[in-house]
Short mmCIF file of C-alpha atoms in Angstrom, two decimals:
data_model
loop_
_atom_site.label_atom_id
_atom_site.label_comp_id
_atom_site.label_asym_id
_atom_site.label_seq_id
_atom_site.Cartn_x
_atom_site.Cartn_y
_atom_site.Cartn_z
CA UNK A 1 22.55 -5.36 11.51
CA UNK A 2 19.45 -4.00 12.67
CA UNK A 3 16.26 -4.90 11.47
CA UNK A 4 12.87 -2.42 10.90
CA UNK A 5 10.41 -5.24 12.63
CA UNK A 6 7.53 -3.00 11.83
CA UNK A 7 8.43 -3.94 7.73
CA UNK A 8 8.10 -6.98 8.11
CA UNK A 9 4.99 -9.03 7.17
CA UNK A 10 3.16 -10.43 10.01
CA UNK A 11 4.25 -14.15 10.82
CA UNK A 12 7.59 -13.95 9.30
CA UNK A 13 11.12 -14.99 11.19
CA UNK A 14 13.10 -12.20 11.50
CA UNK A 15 16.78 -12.57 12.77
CA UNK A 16 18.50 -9.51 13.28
CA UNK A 17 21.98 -11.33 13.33
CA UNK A 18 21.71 -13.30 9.97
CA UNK A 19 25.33 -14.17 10.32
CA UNK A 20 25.42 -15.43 13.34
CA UNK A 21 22.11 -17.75 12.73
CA UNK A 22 24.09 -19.32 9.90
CA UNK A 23 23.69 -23.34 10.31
CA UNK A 24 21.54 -22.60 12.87
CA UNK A 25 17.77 -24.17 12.98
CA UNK A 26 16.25 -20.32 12.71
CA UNK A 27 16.11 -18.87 8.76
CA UNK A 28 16.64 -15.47 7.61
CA UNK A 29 13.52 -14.65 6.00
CA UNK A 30 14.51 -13.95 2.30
CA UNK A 31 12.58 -10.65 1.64
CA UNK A 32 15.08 -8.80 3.86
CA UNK A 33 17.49 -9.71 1.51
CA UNK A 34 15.60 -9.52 -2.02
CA UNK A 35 16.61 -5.72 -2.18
CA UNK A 36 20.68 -6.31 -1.73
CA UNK A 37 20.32 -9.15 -4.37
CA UNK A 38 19.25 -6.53 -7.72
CA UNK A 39 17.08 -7.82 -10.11
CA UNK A 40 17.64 -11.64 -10.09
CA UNK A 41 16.42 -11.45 -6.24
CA UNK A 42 13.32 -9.90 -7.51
CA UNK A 43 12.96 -12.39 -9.72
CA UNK A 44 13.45 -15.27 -7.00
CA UNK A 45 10.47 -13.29 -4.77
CA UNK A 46 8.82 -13.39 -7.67
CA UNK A 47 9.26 -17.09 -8.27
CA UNK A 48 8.94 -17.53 -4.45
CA UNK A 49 5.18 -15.76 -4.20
CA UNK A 50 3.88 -17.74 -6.75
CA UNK A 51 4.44 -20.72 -5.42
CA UNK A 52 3.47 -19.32 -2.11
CA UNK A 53 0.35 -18.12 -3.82
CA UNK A 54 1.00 -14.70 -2.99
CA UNK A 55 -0.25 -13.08 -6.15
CA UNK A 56 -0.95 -9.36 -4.66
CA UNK A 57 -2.42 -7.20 -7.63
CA UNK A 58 -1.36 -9.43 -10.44
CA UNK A 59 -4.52 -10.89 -11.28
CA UNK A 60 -6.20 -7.74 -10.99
CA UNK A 61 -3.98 -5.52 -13.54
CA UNK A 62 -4.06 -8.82 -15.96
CA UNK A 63 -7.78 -8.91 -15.44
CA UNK A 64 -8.33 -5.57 -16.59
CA UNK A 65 -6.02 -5.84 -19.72
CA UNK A 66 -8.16 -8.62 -20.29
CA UNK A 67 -11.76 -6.80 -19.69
CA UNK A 68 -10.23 -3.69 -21.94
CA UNK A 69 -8.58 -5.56 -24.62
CA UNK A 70 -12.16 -7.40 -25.42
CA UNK A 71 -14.30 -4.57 -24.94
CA UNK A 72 -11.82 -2.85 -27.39
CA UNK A 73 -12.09 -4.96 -29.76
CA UNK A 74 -16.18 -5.11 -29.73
CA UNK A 75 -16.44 -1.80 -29.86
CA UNK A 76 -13.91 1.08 -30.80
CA UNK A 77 -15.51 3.66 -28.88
CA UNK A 78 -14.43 1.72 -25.69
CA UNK A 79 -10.63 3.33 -25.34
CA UNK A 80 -12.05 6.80 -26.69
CA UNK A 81 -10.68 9.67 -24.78
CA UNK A 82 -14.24 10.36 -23.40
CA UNK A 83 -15.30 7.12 -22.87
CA UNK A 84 -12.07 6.09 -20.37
CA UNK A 85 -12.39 10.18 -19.32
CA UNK A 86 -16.44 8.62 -18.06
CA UNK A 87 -15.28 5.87 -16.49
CA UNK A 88 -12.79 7.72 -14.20
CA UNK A 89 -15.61 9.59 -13.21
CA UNK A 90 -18.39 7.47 -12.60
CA UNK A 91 -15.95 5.35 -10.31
CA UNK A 92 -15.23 8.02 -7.66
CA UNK A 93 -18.51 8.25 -6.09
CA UNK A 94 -18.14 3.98 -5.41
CA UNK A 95 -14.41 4.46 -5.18
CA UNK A 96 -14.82 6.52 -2.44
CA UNK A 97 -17.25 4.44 -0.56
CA UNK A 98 -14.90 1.45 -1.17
CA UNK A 99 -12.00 3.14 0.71
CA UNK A 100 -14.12 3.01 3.91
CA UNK A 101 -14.78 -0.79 3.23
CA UNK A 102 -11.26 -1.18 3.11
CA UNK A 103 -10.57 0.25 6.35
CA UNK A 104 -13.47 -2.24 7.73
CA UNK A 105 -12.14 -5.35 5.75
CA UNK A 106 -8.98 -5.05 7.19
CA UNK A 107 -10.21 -5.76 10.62
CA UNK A 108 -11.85 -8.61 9.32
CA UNK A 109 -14.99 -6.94 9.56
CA UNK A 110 -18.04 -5.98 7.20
CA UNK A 111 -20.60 -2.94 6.66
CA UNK A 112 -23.95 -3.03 5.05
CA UNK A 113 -24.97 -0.03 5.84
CA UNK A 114 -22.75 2.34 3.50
CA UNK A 115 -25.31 2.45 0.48
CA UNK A 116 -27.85 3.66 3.21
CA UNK A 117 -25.17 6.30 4.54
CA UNK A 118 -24.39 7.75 1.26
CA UNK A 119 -27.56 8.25 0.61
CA UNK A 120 -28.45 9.91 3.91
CA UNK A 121 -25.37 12.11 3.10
CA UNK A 122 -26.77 13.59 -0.21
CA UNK A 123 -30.11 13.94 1.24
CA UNK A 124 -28.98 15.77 4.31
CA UNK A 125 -26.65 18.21 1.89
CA UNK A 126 -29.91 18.79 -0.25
CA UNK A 127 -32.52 19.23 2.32
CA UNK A 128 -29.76 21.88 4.48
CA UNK A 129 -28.75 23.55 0.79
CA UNK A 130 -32.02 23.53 -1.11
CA UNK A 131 -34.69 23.13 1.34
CA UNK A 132 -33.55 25.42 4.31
CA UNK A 133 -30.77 27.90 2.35
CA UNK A 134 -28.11 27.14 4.17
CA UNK A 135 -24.85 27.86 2.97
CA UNK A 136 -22.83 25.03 0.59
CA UNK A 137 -19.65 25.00 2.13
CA UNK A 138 -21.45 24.29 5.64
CA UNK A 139 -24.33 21.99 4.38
CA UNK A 140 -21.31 19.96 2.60
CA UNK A 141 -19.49 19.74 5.78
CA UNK A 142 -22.90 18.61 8.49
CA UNK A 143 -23.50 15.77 5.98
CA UNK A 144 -20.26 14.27 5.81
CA UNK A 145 -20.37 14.67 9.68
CA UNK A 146 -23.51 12.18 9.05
CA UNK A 147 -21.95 9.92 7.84
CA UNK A 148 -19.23 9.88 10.84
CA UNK A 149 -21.48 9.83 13.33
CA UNK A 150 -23.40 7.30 11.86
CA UNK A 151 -20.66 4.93 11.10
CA UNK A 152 -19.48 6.08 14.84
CA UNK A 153 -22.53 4.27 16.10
CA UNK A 154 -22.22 0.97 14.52
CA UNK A 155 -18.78 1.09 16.01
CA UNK A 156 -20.17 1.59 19.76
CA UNK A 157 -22.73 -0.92 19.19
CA UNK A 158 -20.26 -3.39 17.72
CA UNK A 159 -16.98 -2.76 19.34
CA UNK A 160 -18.62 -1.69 23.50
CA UNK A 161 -21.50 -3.92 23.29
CA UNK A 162 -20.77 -6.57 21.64
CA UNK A 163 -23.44 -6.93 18.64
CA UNK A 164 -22.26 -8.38 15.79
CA UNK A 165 -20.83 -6.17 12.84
CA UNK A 166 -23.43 -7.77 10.59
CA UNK A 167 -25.80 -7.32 12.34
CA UNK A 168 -25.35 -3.76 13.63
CA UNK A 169 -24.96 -2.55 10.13
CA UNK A 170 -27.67 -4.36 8.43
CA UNK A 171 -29.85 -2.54 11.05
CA UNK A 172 -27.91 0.47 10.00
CA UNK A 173 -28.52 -0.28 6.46
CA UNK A 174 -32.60 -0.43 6.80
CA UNK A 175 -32.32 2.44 9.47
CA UNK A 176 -30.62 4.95 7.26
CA UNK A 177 -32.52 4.26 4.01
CA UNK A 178 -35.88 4.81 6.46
CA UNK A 179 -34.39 8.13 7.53
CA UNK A 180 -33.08 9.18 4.35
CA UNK A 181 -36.98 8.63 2.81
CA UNK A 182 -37.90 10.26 5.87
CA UNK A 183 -36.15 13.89 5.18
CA UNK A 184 -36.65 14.05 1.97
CA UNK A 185 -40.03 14.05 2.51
CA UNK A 186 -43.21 13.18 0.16
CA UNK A 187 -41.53 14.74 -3.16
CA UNK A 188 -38.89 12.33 -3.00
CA UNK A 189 -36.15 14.39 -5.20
CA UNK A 190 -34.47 17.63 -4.29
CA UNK A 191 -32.39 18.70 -7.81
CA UNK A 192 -29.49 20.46 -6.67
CA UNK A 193 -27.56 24.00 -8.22
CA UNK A 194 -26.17 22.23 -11.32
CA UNK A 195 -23.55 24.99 -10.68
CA UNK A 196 -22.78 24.88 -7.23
CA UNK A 197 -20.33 23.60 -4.99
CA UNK A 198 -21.35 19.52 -5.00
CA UNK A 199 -22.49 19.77 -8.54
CA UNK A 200 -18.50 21.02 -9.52
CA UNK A 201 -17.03 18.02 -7.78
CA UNK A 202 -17.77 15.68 -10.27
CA UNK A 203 -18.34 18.52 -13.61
CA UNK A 204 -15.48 20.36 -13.05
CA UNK A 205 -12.48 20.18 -15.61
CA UNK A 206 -9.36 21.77 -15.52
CA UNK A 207 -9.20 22.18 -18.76
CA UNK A 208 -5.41 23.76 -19.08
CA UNK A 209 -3.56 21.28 -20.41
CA UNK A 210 -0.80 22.04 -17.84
CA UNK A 211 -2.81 20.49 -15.48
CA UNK A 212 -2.93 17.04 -16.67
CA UNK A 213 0.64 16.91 -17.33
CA UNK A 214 1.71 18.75 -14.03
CA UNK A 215 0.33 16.46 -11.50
CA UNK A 216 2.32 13.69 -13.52
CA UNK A 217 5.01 15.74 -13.22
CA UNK A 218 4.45 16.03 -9.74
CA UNK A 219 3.61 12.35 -8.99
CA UNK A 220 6.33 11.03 -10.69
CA UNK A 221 8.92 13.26 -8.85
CA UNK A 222 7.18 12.96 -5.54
CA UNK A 223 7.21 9.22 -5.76
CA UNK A 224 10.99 8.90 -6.87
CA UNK A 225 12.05 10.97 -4.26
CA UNK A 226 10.24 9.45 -1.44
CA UNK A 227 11.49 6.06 -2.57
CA UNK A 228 14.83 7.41 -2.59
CA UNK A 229 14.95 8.99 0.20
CA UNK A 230 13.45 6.35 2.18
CA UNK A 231 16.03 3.97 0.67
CA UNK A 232 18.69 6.17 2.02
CA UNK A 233 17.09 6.03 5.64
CA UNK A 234 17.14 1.98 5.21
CA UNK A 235 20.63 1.64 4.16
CA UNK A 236 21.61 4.39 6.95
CA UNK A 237 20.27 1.82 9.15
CA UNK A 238 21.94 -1.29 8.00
CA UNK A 239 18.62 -2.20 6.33
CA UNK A 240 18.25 -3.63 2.97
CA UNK A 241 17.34 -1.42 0.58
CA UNK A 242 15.95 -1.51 -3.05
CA UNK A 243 18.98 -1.14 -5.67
CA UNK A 244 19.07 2.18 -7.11
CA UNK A 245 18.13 0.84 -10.60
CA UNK A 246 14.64 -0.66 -9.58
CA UNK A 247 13.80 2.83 -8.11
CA UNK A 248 14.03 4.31 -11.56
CA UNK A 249 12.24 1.33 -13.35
CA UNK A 250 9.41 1.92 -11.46
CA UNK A 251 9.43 5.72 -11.85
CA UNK A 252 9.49 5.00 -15.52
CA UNK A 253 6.79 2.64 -15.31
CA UNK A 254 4.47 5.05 -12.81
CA UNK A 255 5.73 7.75 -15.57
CA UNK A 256 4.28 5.96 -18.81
CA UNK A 257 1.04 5.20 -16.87
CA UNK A 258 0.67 8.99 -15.80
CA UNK A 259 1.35 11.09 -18.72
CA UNK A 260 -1.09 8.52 -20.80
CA UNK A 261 -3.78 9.20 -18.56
CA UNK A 262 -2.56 12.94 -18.75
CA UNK A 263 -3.21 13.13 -22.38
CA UNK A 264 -6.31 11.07 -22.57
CA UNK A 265 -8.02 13.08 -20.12
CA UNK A 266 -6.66 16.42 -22.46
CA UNK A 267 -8.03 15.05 -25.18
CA UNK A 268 -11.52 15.16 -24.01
CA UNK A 269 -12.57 18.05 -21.41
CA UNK A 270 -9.31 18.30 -19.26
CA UNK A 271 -8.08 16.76 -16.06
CA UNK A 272 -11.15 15.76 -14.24
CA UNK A 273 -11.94 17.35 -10.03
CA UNK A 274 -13.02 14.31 -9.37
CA UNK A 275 -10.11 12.15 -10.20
CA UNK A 276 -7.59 14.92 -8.44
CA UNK A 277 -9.58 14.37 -4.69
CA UNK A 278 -10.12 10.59 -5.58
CA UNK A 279 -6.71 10.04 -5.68
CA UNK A 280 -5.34 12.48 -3.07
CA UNK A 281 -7.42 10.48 -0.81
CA UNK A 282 -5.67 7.36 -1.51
CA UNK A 283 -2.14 8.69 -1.11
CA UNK A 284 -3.42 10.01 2.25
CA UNK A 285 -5.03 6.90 3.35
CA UNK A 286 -2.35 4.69 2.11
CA UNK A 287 0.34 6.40 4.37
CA UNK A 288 -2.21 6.38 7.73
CA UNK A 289 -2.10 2.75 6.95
CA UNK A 290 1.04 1.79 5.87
CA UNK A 291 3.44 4.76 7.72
CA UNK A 292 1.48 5.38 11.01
CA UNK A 293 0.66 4.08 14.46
CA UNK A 294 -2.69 3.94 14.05
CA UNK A 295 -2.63 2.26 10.61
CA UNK A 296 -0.19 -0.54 12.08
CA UNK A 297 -2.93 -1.24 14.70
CA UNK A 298 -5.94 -2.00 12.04
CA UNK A 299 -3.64 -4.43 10.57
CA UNK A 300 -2.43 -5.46 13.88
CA UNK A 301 -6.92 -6.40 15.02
CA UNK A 302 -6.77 -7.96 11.29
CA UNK A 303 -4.37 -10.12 12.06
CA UNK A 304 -5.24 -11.58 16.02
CA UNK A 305 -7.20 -9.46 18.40
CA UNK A 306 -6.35 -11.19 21.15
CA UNK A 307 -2.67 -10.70 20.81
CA UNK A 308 -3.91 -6.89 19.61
CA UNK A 309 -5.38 -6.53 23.44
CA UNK A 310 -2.22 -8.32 25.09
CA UNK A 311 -0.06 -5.86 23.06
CA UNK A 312 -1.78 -3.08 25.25
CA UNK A 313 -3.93 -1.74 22.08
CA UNK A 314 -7.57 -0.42 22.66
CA UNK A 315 -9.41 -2.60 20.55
CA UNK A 316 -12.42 -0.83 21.12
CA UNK A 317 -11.53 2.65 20.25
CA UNK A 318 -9.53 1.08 17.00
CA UNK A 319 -12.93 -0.84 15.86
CA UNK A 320 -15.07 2.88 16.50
CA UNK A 321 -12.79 4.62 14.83
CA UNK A 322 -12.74 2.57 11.80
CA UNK A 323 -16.47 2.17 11.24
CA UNK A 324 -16.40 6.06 11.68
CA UNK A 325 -14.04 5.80 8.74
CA UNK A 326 -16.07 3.89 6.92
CA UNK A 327 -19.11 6.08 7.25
CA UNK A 328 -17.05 9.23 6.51
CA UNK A 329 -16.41 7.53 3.05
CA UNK A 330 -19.68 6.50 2.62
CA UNK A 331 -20.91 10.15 3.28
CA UNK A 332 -18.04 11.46 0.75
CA UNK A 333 -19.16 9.14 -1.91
CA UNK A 334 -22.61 9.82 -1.55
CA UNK A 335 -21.94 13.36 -2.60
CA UNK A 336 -20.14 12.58 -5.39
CA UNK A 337 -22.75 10.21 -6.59
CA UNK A 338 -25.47 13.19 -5.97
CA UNK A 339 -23.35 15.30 -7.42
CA UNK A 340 -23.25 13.27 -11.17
CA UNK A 341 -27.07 13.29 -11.49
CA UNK A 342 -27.59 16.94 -9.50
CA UNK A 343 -30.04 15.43 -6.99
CA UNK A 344 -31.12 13.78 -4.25
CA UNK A 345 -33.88 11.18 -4.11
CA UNK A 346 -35.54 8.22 -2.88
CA UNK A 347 -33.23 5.63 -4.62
CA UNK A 348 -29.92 7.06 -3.51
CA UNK A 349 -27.96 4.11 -2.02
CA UNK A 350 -29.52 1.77 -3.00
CA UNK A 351 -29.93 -1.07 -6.40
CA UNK A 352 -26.20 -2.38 -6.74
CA UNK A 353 -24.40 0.43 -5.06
CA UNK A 354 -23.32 -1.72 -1.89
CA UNK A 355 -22.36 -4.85 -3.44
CA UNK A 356 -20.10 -2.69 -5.96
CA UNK A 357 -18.27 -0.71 -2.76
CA UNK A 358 -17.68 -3.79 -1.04
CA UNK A 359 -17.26 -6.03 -4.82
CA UNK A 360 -14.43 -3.26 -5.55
CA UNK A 361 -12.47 -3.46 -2.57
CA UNK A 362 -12.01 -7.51 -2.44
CA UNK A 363 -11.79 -7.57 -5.99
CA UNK A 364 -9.20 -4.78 -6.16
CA UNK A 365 -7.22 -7.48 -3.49
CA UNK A 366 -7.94 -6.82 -0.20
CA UNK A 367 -8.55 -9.66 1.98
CA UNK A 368 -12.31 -10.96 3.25
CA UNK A 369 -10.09 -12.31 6.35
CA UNK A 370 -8.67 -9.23 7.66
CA UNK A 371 -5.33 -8.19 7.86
CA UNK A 372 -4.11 -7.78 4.06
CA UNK A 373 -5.07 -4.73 2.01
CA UNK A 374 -4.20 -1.49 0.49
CA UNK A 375 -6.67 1.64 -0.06
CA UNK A 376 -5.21 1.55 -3.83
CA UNK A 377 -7.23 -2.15 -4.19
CA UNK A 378 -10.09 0.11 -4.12
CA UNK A 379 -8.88 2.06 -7.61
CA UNK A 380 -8.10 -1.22 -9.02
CA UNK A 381 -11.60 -2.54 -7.80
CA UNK A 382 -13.37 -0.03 -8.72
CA UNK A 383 -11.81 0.28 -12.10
CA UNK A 384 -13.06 -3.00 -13.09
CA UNK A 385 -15.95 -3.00 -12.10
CA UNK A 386 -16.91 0.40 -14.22
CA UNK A 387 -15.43 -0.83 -16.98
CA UNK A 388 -17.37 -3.93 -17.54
CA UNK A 389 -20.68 -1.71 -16.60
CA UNK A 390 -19.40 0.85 -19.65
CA UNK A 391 -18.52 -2.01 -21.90
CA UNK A 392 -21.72 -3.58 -21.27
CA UNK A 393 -23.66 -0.54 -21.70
CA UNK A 394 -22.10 -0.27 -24.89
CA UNK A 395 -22.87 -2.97 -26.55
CA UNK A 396 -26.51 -2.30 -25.08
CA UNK A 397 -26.50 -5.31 -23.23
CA UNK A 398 -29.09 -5.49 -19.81
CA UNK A 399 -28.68 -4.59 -16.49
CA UNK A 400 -29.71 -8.58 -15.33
CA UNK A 401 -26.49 -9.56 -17.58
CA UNK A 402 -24.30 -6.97 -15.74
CA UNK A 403 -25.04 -8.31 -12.47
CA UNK A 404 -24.36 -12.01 -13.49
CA UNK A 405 -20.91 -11.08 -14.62
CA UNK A 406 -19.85 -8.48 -11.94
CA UNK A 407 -21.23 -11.21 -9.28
CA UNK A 408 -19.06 -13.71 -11.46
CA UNK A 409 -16.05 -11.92 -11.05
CA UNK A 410 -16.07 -11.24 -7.03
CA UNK A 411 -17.03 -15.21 -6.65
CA UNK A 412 -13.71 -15.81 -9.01
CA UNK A 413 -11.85 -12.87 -6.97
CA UNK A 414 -13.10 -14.33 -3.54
CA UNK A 415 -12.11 -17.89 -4.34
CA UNK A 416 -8.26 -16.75 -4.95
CA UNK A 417 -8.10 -15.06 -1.99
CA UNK A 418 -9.64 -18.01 -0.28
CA UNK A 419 -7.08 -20.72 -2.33
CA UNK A 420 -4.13 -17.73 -1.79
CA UNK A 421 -4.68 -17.64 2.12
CA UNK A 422 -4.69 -21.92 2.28
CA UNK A 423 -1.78 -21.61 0.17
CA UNK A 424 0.21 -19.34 2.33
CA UNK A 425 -1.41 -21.26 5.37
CA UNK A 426 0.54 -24.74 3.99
CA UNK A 427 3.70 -22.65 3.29
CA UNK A 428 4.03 -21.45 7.06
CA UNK A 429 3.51 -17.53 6.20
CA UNK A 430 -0.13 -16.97 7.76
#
């Protein structure tokens, strides 16, 4: 039986002859054979990652029952259709920035400088749009080139000569924020066209209620058929495969959560632009990481770059590349953030904005230590931290308050992933 190595999490024994290693000192690692076992070997993984301490996203989807449920119940307006319908909004400018982070986390790595980026990003759109007429579609395109070039830079610094990450982009961070003051010039704020181009991608509805419930439609069939069809391709290859009847309980379960959001978002102003690009980005991200070369290499410098380098990759060009990610991200999010407040000013990337980007992706679950991750920890992440800012807000409580908690729950969110990776460390899987 042949076995797809590339599946297989990094540090696990894989024998591609489990028969003949019976009674033999070498084990079969038992998630190859979870899928051919139905249900009751999902519940043995399930039994087996807990005591592992591999939690993945558990904590994070119980968490924000938890932060809903109590908000909820101190205020009704909380689960309103336009209050949840806000939240999915605000999050996309700091969702966006947190993808980037994730693509830096996963080498193990950090950024400081995407609040500063962001905010160059918006300012560079505004000054090219407003100041010198240029058109949208082009002024839209030069600053998210910015941010590319910018997060290109702390790659070359970090990954040809050798500075440290931190350091690079803490220089980036003050850098940026100087030039971003420095081209806006002494007004400060440049309002943008509250109905152009960047102002529509975070005020524009669709506001058929086809739309909605079509791209559940359409997420729900593309995601059963790509898990079928992939399970096909595994058992064509002698590889275990998912039973037939998990496949649809999770299309169920990915169908309840879709056509709920579907008609809360039609019960206020439509489906939301915002939310459409937000997630189209992380289904494209996701499968760079998770389905392509490149992707296996950032988890690959995650997990040793030494044996990256032996392995023939270019650790350099992998480490540029992703802080050029990263800054892309940044520059996307920055739009979207000057696009909810149709302007461009002096305190653009700055306050909290940073520690949320970087707060969302750990607390979402993507490792501090490199190597462990998913761009969707960045909705999760993200999530939560919005929704404790629009509970608080509700209940009119201060900003100092806010930061207490959110800081709270990264230190909570940091110290399982720290416990989780000793854990996994004692059971022989890191």
């Amino acid at each position: 039986m042949s076995i797809d190595k590339t599946s297989a999490p990094a540090g696990s024994h894989i024998v591609e002859n489990p028969e003949a290693a019976a009674g033999s000192d070498v084990a079969v690692d038992p998630r190859l054979l979870v899928r051919e076992q139905g249900f009751a070997g999902y519940v043995g993984e399930f039994k087996r990652k807990i005591r592992a301490g591999d939690l993945g996203s558990i904590p994070v989807v119980v968490g924000l029952i938890v932060i809903w449920a109590i908000f909820a119940s101190l205020n009704s307006n909380f689960l309103t259709a336009g209050n949840l319908s806000d939240i999915s909004v605000a999050m996309v400018g700091t969702g966006m920035i947190a993808v980037g982070i994730v693509f830096v986390l996963l080498l193990g790595e950090i950024d400081l400088s995407v609040g500063s980026v962001s905010g160059v990003a918006g300012a560079t759109f505004a000054v090219l749009n407003i100041t010198h007429g240029m058109a949208e579609w082009l002024a839209l395109i030069l600053a998210i080139l910015t941010g590319a070039v910018a997060g290109a830079i702390h790659g070359f610094f970090f990954a040809r000569v050798g500075v440290p990450a931190f350091a690079v982009t803490l220089a980036g961070l003050l850098f940026w924020n100087g030039f971003m003051l420095q081209i806006l010039g002494s007004n400060g704020t440049i309002n943008l066209d509250d109905s152009g181009l960047v102002a529509k991608l975070s005020g524009y509805y669709f506001s058929d209620v086809a739309a909605a419930y079509g791209l559940a439609v359409v997420a729900v069939v593309v995601f059963f058929l790509t898990a079928f069809f992939d399970n096909r391709r595994r058992e064509a290859a002698g590889v275990p495969s998912r039973p037939l009847s998990e496949i649809v309980v999770r299309t169920v379960l990915l169908a309840v959560v879709a056509f709920a959001a579907a008609a809360v978002f039609n019960q206020y102003k439509g489906l939301p632009l915002a939310v459409v690009l937000f997630l189209a980005v992380l289904v494209i991200t996701d499968f760079v990481l998770r389905r392509t070369a490149y992707g296996r290499k950032i988890f690959a410098l995650g997990g040793s770059i030494e044996a990256s380098r032996r392995a023939g990759i270019n650790v350099a060009a992998v480490r540029i590349s992703v802080y050029a990610i990263s800054g892309t991200f940044a520059a996307i999010g920055g739009l979207f953030i000057a696009s909810k407040i149709t302007s461009a000013n002096q305190g653009a990337g700055g306050g909290d904005l940073l520690m949320n980007a970087i707060a969302a992706a750990v607390i979402g679950g993507t490792s501090l230590f490199g190597g462990r991750g998913r761009t969707w920890n960045a909705l999760l992440g993200v999530l939560v931290i919005v929704s404790i800012q629009y509970g608080l807000a509700l209940q009119g409580i201060a900003s100092p308050v806010q930061y207490m908690i959110t800081g709270g729950v990264l230190l909570a969110t940091v110290v399982i992933d720290a416990v989780t990776r000793k854990t996994q460390k004692s059971a022989g899987r890191a």
